[in-house]
CSV table of C-alpha atoms in Angstrom, one decimal:
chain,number,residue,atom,x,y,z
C,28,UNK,CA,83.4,-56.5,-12.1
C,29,UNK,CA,86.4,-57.5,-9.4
C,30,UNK,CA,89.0,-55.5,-11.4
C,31,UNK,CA,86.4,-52.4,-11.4
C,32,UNK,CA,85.9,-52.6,-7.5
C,33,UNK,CA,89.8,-53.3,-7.1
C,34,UNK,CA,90.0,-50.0,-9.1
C,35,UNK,CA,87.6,-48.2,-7.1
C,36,UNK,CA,89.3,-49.3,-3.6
C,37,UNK,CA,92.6,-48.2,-4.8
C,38,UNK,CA,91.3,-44.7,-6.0
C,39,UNK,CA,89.7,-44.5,-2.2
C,40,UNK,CA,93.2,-45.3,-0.4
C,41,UNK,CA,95.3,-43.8,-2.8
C,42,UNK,CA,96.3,-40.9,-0.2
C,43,UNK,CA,97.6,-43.4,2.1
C,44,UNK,CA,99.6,-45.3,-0.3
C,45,UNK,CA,101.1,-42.1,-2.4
C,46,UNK,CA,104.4,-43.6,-1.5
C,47,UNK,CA,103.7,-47.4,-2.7
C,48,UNK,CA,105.3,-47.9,-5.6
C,49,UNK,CA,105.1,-51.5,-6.8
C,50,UNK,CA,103.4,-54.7,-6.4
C,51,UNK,CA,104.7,-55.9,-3.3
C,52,UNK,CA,104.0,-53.0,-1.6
C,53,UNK,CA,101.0,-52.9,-2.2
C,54,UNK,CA,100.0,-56.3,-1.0
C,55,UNK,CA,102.3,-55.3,2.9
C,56,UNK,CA,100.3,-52.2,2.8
C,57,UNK,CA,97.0,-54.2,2.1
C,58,UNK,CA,97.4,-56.7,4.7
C,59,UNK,CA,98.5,-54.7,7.2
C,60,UNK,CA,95.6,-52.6,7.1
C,61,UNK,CA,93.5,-55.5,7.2
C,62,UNK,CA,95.2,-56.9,10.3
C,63,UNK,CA,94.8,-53.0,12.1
C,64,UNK,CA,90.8,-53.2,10.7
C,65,UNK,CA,90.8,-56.7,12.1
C,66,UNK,CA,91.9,-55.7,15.4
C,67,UNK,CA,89.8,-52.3,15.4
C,68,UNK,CA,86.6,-54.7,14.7
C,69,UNK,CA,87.3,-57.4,17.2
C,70,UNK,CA,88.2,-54.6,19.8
C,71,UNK,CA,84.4,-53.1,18.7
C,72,UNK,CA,82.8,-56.3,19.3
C,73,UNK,CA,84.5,-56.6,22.7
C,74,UNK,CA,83.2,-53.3,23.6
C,75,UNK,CA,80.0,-53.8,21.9
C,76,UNK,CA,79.6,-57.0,23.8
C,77,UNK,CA,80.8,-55.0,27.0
C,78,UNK,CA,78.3,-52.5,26.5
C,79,UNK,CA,75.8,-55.7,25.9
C,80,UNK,CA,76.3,-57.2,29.1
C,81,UNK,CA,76.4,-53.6,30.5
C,82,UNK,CA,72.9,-52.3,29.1
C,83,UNK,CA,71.8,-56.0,30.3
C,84,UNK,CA,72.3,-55.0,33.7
C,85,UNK,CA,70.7,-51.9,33.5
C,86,UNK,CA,67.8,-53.6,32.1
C,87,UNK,CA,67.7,-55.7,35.3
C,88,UNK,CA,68.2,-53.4,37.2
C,89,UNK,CA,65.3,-51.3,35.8
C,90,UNK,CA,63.1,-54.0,35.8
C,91,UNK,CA,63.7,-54.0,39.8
C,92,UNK,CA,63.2,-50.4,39.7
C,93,UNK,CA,59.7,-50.6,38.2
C,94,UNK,CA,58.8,-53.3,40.0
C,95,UNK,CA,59.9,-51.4,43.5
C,96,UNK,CA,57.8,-48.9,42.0
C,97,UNK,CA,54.9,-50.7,41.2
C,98,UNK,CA,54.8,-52.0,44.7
C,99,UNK,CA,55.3,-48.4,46.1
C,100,UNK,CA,52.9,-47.1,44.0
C,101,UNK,CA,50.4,-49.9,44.7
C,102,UNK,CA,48.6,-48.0,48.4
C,103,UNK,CA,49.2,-45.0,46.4
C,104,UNK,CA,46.5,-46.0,44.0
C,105,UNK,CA,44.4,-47.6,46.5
C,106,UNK,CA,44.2,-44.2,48.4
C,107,UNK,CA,43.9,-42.9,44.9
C,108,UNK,CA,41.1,-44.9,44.1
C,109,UNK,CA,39.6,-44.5,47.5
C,110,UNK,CA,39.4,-40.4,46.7
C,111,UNK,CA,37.6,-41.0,43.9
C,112,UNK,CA,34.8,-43.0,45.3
C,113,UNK,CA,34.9,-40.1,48.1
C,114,UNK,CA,34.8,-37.3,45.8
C,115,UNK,CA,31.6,-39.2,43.7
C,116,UNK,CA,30.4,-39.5,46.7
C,117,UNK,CA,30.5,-35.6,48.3
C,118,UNK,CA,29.8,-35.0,44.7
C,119,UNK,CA,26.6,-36.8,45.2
C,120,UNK,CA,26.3,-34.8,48.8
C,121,UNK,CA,26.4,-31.6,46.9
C,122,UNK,CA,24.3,-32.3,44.2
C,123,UNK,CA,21.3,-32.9,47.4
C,124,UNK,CA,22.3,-29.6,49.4
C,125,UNK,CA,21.9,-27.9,46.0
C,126,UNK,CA,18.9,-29.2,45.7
C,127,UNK,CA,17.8,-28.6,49.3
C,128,UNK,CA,19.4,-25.1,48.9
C,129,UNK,CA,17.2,-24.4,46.0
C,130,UNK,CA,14.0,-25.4,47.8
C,131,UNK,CA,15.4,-23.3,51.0
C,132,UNK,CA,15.8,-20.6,48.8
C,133,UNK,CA,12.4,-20.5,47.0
C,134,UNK,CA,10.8,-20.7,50.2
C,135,UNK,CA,13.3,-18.0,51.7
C,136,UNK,CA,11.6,-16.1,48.7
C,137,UNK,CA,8.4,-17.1,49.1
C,138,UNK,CA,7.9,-15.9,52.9
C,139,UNK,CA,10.1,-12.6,52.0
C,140,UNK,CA,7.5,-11.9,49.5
C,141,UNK,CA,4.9,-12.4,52.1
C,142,UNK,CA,6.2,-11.1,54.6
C,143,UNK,CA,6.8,-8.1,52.8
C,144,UNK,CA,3.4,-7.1,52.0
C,145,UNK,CA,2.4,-7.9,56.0
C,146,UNK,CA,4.9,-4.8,56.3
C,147,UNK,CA,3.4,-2.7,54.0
C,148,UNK,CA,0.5,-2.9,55.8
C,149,UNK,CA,2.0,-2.7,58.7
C,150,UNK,CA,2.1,0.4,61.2
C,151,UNK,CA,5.9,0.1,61.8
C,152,UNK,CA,6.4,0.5,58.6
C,153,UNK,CA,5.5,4.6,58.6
C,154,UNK,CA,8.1,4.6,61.6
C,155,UNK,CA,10.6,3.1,59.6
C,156,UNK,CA,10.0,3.1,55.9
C,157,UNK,CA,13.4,1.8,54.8
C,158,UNK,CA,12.8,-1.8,55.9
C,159,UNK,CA,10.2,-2.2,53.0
C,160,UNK,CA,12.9,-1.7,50.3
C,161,UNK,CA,15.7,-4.4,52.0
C,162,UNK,CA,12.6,-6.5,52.4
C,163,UNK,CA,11.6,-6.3,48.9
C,164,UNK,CA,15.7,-6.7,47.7
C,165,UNK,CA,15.4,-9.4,49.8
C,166,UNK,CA,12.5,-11.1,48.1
C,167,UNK,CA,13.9,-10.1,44.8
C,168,UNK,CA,17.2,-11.6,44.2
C,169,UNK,CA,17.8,-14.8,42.3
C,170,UNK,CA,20.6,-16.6,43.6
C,171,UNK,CA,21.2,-18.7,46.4
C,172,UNK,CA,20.1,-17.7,50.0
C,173,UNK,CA,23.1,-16.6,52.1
C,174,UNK,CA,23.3,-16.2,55.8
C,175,UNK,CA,23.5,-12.7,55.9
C,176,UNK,CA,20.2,-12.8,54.2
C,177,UNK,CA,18.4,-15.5,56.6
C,178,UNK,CA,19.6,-13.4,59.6
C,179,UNK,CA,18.5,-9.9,58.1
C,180,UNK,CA,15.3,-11.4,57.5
C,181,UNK,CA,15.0,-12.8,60.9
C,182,UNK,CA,16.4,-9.7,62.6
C,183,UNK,CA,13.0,-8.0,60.5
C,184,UNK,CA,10.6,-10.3,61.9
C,185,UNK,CA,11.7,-10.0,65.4
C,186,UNK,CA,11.7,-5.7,64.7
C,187,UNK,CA,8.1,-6.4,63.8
C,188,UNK,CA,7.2,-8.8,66.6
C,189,UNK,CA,8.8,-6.4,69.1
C,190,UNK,CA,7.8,-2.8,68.3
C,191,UNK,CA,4.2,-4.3,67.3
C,192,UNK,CA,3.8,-4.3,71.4
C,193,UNK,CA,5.2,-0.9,72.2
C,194,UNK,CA,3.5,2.2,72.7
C,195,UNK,CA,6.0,4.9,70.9
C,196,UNK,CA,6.4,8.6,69.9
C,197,UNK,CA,8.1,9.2,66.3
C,198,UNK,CA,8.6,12.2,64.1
C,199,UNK,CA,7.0,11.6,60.8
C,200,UNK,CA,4.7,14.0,58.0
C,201,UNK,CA,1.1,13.2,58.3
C,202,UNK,CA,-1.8,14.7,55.4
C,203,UNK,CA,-4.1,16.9,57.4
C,204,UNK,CA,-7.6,16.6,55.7
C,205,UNK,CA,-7.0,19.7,53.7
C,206,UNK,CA,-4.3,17.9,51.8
C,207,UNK,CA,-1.0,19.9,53.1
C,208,UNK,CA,2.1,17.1,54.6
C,209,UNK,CA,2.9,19.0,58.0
C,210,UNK,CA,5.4,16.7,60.4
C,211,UNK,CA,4.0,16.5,63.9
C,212,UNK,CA,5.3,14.2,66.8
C,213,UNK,CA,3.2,11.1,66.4
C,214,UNK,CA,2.1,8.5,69.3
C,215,UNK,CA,1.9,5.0,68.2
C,216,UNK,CA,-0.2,2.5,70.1
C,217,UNK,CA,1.2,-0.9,69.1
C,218,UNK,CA,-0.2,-1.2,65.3
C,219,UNK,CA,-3.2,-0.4,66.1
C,220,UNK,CA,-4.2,3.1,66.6
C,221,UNK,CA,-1.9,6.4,65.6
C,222,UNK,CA,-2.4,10.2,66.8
C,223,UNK,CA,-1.2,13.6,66.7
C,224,UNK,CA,-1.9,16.9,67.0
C,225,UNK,CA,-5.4,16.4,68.6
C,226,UNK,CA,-6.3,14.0,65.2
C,227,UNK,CA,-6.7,10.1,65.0
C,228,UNK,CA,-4.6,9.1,62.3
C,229,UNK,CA,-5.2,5.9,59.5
C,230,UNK,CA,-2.7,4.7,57.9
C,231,UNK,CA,-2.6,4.1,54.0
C,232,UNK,CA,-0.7,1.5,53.1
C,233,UNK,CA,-0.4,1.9,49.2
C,234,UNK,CA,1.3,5.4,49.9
C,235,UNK,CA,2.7,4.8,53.8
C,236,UNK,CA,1.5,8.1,54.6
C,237,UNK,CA,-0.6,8.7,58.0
C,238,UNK,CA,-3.8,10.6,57.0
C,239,UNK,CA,-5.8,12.3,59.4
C,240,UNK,CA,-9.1,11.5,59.5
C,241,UNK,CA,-12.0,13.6,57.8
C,242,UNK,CA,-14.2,12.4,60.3
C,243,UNK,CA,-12.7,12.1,63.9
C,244,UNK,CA,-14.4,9.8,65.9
C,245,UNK,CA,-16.9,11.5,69.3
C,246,UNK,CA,-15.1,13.5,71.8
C,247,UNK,CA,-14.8,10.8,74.6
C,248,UNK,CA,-12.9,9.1,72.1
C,249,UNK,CA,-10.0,12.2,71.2
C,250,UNK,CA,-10.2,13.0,75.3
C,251,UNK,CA,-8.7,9.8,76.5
C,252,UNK,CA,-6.0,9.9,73.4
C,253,UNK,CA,-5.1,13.3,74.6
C,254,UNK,CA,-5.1,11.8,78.7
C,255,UNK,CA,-3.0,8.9,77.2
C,256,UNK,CA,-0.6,10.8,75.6
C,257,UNK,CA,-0.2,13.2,78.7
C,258,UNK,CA,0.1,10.3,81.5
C,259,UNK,CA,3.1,8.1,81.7
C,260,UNK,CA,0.6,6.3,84.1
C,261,UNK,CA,-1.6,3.2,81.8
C,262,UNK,CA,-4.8,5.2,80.6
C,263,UNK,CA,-7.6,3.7,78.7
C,264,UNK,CA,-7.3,4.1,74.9
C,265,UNK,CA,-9.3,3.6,72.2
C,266,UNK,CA,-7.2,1.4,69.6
C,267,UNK,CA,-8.6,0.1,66.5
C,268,UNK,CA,-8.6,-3.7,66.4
C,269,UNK,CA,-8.6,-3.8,62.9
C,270,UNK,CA,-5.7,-2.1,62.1
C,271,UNK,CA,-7.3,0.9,60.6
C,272,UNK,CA,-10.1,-0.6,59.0
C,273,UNK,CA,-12.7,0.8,61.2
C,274,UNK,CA,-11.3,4.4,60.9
C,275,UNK,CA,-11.4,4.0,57.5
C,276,UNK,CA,-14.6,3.3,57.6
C,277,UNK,CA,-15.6,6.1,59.7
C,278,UNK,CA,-14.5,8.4,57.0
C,279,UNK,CA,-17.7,7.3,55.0
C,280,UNK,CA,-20.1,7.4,58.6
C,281,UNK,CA,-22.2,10.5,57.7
C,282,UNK,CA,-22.5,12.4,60.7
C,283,UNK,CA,-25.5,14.8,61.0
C,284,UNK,CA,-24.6,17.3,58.3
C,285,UNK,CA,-24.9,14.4,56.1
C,286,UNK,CA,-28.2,13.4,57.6
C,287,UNK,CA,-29.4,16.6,56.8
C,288,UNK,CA,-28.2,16.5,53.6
C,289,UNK,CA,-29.5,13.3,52.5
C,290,UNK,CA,-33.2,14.5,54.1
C,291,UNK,CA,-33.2,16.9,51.1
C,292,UNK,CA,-35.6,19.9,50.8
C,293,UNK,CA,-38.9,17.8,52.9
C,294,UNK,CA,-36.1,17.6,55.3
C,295,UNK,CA,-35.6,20.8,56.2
C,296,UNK,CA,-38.9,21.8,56.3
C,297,UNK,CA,-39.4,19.2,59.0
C,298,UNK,CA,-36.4,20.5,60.5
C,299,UNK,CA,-37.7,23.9,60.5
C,300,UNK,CA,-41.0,22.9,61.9
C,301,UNK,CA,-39.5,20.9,64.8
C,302,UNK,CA,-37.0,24.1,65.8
C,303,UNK,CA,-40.0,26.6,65.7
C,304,UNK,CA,-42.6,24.0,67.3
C,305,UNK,CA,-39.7,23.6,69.8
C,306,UNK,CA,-38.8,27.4,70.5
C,307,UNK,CA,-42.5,28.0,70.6
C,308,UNK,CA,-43.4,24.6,73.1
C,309,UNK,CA,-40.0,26.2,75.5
C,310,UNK,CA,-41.9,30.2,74.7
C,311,UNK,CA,-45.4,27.9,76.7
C,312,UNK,CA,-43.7,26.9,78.8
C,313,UNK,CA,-41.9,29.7,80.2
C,314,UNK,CA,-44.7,31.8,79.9
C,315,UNK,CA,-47.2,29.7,81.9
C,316,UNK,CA,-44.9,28.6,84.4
C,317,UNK,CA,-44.5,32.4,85.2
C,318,UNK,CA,-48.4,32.7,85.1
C,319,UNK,CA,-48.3,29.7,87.4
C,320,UNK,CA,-46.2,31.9,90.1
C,321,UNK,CA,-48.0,35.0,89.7
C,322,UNK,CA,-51.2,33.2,90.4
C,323,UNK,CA,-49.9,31.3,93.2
C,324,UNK,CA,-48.3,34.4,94.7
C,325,UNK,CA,-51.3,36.3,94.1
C,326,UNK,CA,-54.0,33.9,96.4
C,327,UNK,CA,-51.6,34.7,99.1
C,328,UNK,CA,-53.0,38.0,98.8
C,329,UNK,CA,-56.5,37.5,97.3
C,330,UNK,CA,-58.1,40.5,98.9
C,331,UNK,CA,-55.4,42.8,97.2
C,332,UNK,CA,-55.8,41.9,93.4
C,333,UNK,CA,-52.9,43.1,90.7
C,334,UNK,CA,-53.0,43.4,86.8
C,335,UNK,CA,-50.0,41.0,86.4
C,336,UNK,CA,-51.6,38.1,86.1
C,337,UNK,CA,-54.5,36.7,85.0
C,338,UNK,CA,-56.8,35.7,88.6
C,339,UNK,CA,-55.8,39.7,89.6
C,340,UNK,CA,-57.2,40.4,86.3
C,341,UNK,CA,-60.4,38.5,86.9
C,342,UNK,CA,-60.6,39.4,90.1
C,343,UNK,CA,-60.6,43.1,89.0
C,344,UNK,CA,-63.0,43.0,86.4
C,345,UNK,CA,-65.8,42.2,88.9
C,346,UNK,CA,-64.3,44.5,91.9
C,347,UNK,CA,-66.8,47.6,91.2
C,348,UNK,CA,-69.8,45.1,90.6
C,349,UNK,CA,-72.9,46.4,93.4
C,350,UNK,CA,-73.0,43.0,95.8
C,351,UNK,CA,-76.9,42.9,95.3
C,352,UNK,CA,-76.2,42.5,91.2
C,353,UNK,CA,-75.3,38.5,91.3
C,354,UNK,CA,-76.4,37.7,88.1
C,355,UNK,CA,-74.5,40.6,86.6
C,356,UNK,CA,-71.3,39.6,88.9
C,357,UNK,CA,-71.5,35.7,87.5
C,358,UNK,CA,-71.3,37.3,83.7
C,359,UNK,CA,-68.7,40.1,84.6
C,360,UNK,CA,-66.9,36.5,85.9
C,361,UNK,CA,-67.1,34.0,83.1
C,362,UNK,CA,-66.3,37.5,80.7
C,363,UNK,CA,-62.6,37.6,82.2
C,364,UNK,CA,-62.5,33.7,82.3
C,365,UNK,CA,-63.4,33.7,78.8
C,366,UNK,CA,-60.8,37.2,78.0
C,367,UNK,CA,-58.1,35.4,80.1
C,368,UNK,CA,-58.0,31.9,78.2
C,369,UNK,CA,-56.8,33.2,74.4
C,370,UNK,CA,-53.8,33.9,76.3
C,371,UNK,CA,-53.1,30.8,78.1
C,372,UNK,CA,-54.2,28.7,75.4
C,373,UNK,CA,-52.1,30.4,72.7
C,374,UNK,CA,-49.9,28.6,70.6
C,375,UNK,CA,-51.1,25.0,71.9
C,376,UNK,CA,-52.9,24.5,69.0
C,377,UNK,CA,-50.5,25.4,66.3
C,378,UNK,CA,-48.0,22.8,68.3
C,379,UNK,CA,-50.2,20.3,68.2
C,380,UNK,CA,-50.5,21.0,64.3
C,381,UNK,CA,-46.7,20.9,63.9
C,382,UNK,CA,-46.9,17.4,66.0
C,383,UNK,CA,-49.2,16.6,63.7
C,384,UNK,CA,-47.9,18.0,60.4
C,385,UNK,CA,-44.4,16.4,60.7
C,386,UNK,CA,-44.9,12.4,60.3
C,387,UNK,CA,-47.3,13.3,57.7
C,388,UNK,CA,-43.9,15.4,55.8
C,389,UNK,CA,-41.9,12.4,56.5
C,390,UNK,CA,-44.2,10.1,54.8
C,391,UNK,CA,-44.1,12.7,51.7
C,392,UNK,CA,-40.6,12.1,51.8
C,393,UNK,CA,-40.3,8.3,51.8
C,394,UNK,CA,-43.2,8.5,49.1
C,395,UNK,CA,-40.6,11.2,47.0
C,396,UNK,CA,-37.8,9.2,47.9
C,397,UNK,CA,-38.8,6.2,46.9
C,398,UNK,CA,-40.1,7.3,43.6
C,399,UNK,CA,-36.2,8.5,43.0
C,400,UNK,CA,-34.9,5.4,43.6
C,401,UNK,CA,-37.8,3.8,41.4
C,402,UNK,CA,-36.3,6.2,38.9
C,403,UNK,CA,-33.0,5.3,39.1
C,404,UNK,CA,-33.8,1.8,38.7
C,405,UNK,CA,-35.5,2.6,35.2
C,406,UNK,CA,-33.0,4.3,34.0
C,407,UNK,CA,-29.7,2.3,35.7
C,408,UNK,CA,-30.8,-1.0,36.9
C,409,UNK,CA,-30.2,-2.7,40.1
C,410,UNK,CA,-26.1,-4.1,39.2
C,411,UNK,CA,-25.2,-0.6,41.1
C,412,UNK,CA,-26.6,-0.2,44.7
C,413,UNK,CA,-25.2,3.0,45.4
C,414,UNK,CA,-27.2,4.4,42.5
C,415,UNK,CA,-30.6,4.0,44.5
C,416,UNK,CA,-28.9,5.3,47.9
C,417,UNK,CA,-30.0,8.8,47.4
C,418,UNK,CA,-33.3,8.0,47.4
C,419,UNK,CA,-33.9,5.6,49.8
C,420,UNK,CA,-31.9,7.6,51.8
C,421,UNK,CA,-34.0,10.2,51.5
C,422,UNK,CA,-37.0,7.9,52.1
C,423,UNK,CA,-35.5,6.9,55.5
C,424,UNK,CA,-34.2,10.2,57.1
C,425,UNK,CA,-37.2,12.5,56.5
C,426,UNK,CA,-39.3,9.6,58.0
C,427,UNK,CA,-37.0,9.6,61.2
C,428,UNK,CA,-37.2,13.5,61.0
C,429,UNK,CA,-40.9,13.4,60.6
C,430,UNK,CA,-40.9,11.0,64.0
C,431,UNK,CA,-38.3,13.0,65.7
C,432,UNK,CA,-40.0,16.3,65.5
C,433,UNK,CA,-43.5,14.7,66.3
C,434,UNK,CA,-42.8,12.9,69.2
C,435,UNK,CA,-41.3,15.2,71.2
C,436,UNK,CA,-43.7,18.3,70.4
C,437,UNK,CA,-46.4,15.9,70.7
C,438,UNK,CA,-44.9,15.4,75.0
C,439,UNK,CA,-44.8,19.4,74.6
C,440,UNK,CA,-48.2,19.8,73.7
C,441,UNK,CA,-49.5,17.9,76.6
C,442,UNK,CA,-47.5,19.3,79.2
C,443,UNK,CA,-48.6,22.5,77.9
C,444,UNK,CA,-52.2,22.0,77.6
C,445,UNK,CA,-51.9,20.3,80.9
C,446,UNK,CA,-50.5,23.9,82.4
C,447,UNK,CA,-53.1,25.6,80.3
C,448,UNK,CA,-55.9,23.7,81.4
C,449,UNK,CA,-54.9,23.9,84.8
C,450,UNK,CA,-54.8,27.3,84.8
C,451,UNK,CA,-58.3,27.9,84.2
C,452,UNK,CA,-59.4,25.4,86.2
C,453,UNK,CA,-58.2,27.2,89.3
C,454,UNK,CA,-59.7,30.5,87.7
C,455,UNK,CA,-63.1,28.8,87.8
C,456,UNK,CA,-62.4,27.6,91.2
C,457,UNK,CA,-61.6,31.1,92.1
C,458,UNK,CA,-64.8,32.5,90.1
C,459,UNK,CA,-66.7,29.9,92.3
C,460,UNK,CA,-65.3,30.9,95.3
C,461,UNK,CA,-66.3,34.5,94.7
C,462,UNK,CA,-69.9,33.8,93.9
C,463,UNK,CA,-69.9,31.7,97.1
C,464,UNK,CA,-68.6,34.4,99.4
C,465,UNK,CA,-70.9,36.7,97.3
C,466,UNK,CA,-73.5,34.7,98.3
C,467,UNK,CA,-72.8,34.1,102.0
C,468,UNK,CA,-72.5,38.4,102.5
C,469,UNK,CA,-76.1,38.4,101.1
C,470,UNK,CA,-77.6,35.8,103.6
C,471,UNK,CA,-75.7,37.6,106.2
């Protein structure tokens, strides 16, 4: 086993001892390698021991490094430390204000949605129609509240607040009542009351148009707009408290057409009566006031007798009547008396039949009427109120026609009979008076 590595180490430094050629030489050339390896190692190990005592130092000296460092980096971690407590802290902060920021903003929402619909019914809001869209964007959105929004929301309530107290002239397109959009110049009283072009307006909030009204309200009324819209002086104006709520109502007031209307066909036959009972109570009238004057003008002159009125006429009929005939003269008298008092006493009666006629028409009426709205109860029920308004609406208004006809051709009739019967009173006073002086020529 020795001889083989022997073998084996020669074979390795053969090149170095090519030249070696016995025994001897061999063992030189061995030991003097041995002797240079011996001195190589032990100069190694001095290194080796040099670079021990050298990387020993550094060790050291590391070991003071990281222990400088570890006391440098000590407030570093303390302030470290201290930032993370302060960021779980603001952490904590912002998880509140996004909390409170979510409640601001479904409240935000909330009164934007409110408030929104409070414009839409608004007035303003056919002055300036773009505010309802930002106000509904507004109420819309989804994310967070921003300032801008809080202010543009503010800046609208204050608009609204503002112009609700102003009295102001825009252009805008209002619906006449035949259904054409024509723009006029409108005046606006606050929210209240709109007008143009000689019309109150109401405004319709599901469409934010301004619609005249069908029915305008009475002429006092559409004056003192017109005065108020003339006069940069304060006028008085009529403004509707309700913000268009009475106007609309007034749209389904019927005025008399409707009155007439609902009256139906007994209706106009009272109507009819009244107007001719009327025209015929004014006809009496006129006629026997004349009479009146003629009469009056004509005992001024009673010696001279004329055909234009009834005393002349009586007074004539007994003119060529022999003085000594007084039996024949007090017939000729209450003959023209009796001829005369047709004419004074015409038409009385036939008013006094109209006075009378015209309740008893308005009670047909309610008696029809109600048996309509009987009828419509049979066949519809009672769940729809509107169903029995014809009828009782029939039953009402030809009652008040009835009653307004009568009553007044019922003060006619009197005043007329009054004139009639006092009328032929004074022509029996005047026949007496005749007879008398007839008389007192014959004692004579």
């Amino acid at each position: 086993m020795r001889i083989t590595l022997l073998i084996a180490l020669l074979i390795l430094v053969a090149p170095a001892y090519a030249q070696i050629d016995n025994l001897d030489a061999l063992l030189l050339s061995v030991e003097e390698q041995q002797q240079e390896q011996r001195q190589l190692n032990q100069q190694r190990e001095r290194e080796f021991l040099a670079d021990k005592q050298r990387q020993q130092q550094l060790l050291i000296e590391a070991r003071r490094d990281f222990e400088r460092q570890q006391q440098e980096n000590q407030p570093l971690l303390q302030v470290t430390e201290a930032n993370a407590r302060e960021i779980a802290r603001l952490e904590q902060e912002l998880a509140s204000v996004v909390e409170d920021m979510g409640d601001i903003s479904s409240g935000f929402r909330e009164f934007a949605g409110d408030f929104s619909a409070v414009l839409q019914e608004s007035m303003l809001t056919a002055q300036l129609p773009a505010r309802s869209a930002q106000l509904r964007e507004l109420a819309d959105a989804t994310t967070q509240v921003t300032i801008e929004e809080i202010q543009s929301l503010w800046l609208l309530v204050q608009e609204e607040m503002t112009k609700a107290g102003k009295v102001t002239r825009f252009p805008a397109e209002i619906v006449e009542t035949s259904g054409a959009t024509v723009p006029a110049e409108v005046l606006r009283v606050g929210v209240f009351t709109a007008w143009a072009g000689g019309l109150f307006l109401r405004y319709v909030p599901e469409t934010g148009e301004l619609l005249a009204l069908s029915q305008q309200p009475p002429a006092r009324y559409r004056t003192a707009a017109a005065d108020f819209g003339k006069q940069t002086n304060p006028q008085m104006m009529a403004i509707d408290p309700t913000r268009g709520s009475l106007l609309g109502v007034m749209t389904y007031t019927p005025d008399l057409r409707d009155r007439i209307e609902q009256g139906g066909t007994i209706g106009l036959i009272i109507i009819g009566l009244g107007v001719f009972g009327a025209l015929l109570t004014l006809w009496r009238l006129a006629a026997l006031t004349l009479l009146t004057r003629k009469i009056r003008k004509q005992l001024d002159n009673i010696d001279t007798p004329v055909a234009d009125n009834p005393l002349g006429r009586v007074l004539m009929s007994v003119s060529e009547v022999a003085d000594q005939e007084e039996e024949l003269l007090q017939l000729k008298l209450d003959e023209a008396v009796l001829a005369e008092m047709p004419a004074i006493e015409r038409g009385n009666g036939l008013i006094k039949l109209f006075a009378a006629i015209s309740p008893l028409l308005g009670l047909l009426g309610t008696v029809t009427g109600m048996i309509l709205t009987f009828q419509a109860i049979s066949l519809f029920g009672t769940g729809d109120p509107k169903l029995m308004a014809g009828g009782i609406s029939q039953a009402l208004m030809t009652t008040v026609f009835g009653l307004v006809v009568a009553i007044p051709l019922l003060f006619g009739h009197s005043v007329v009979a009054y004139l009639s019967r006092g009328m032929i009173q004074r022509l029996d006073e005047q026949c007496a008076g005749v007879l008398a002086r007839h008389a007192e020529q014959q004692d004579g």
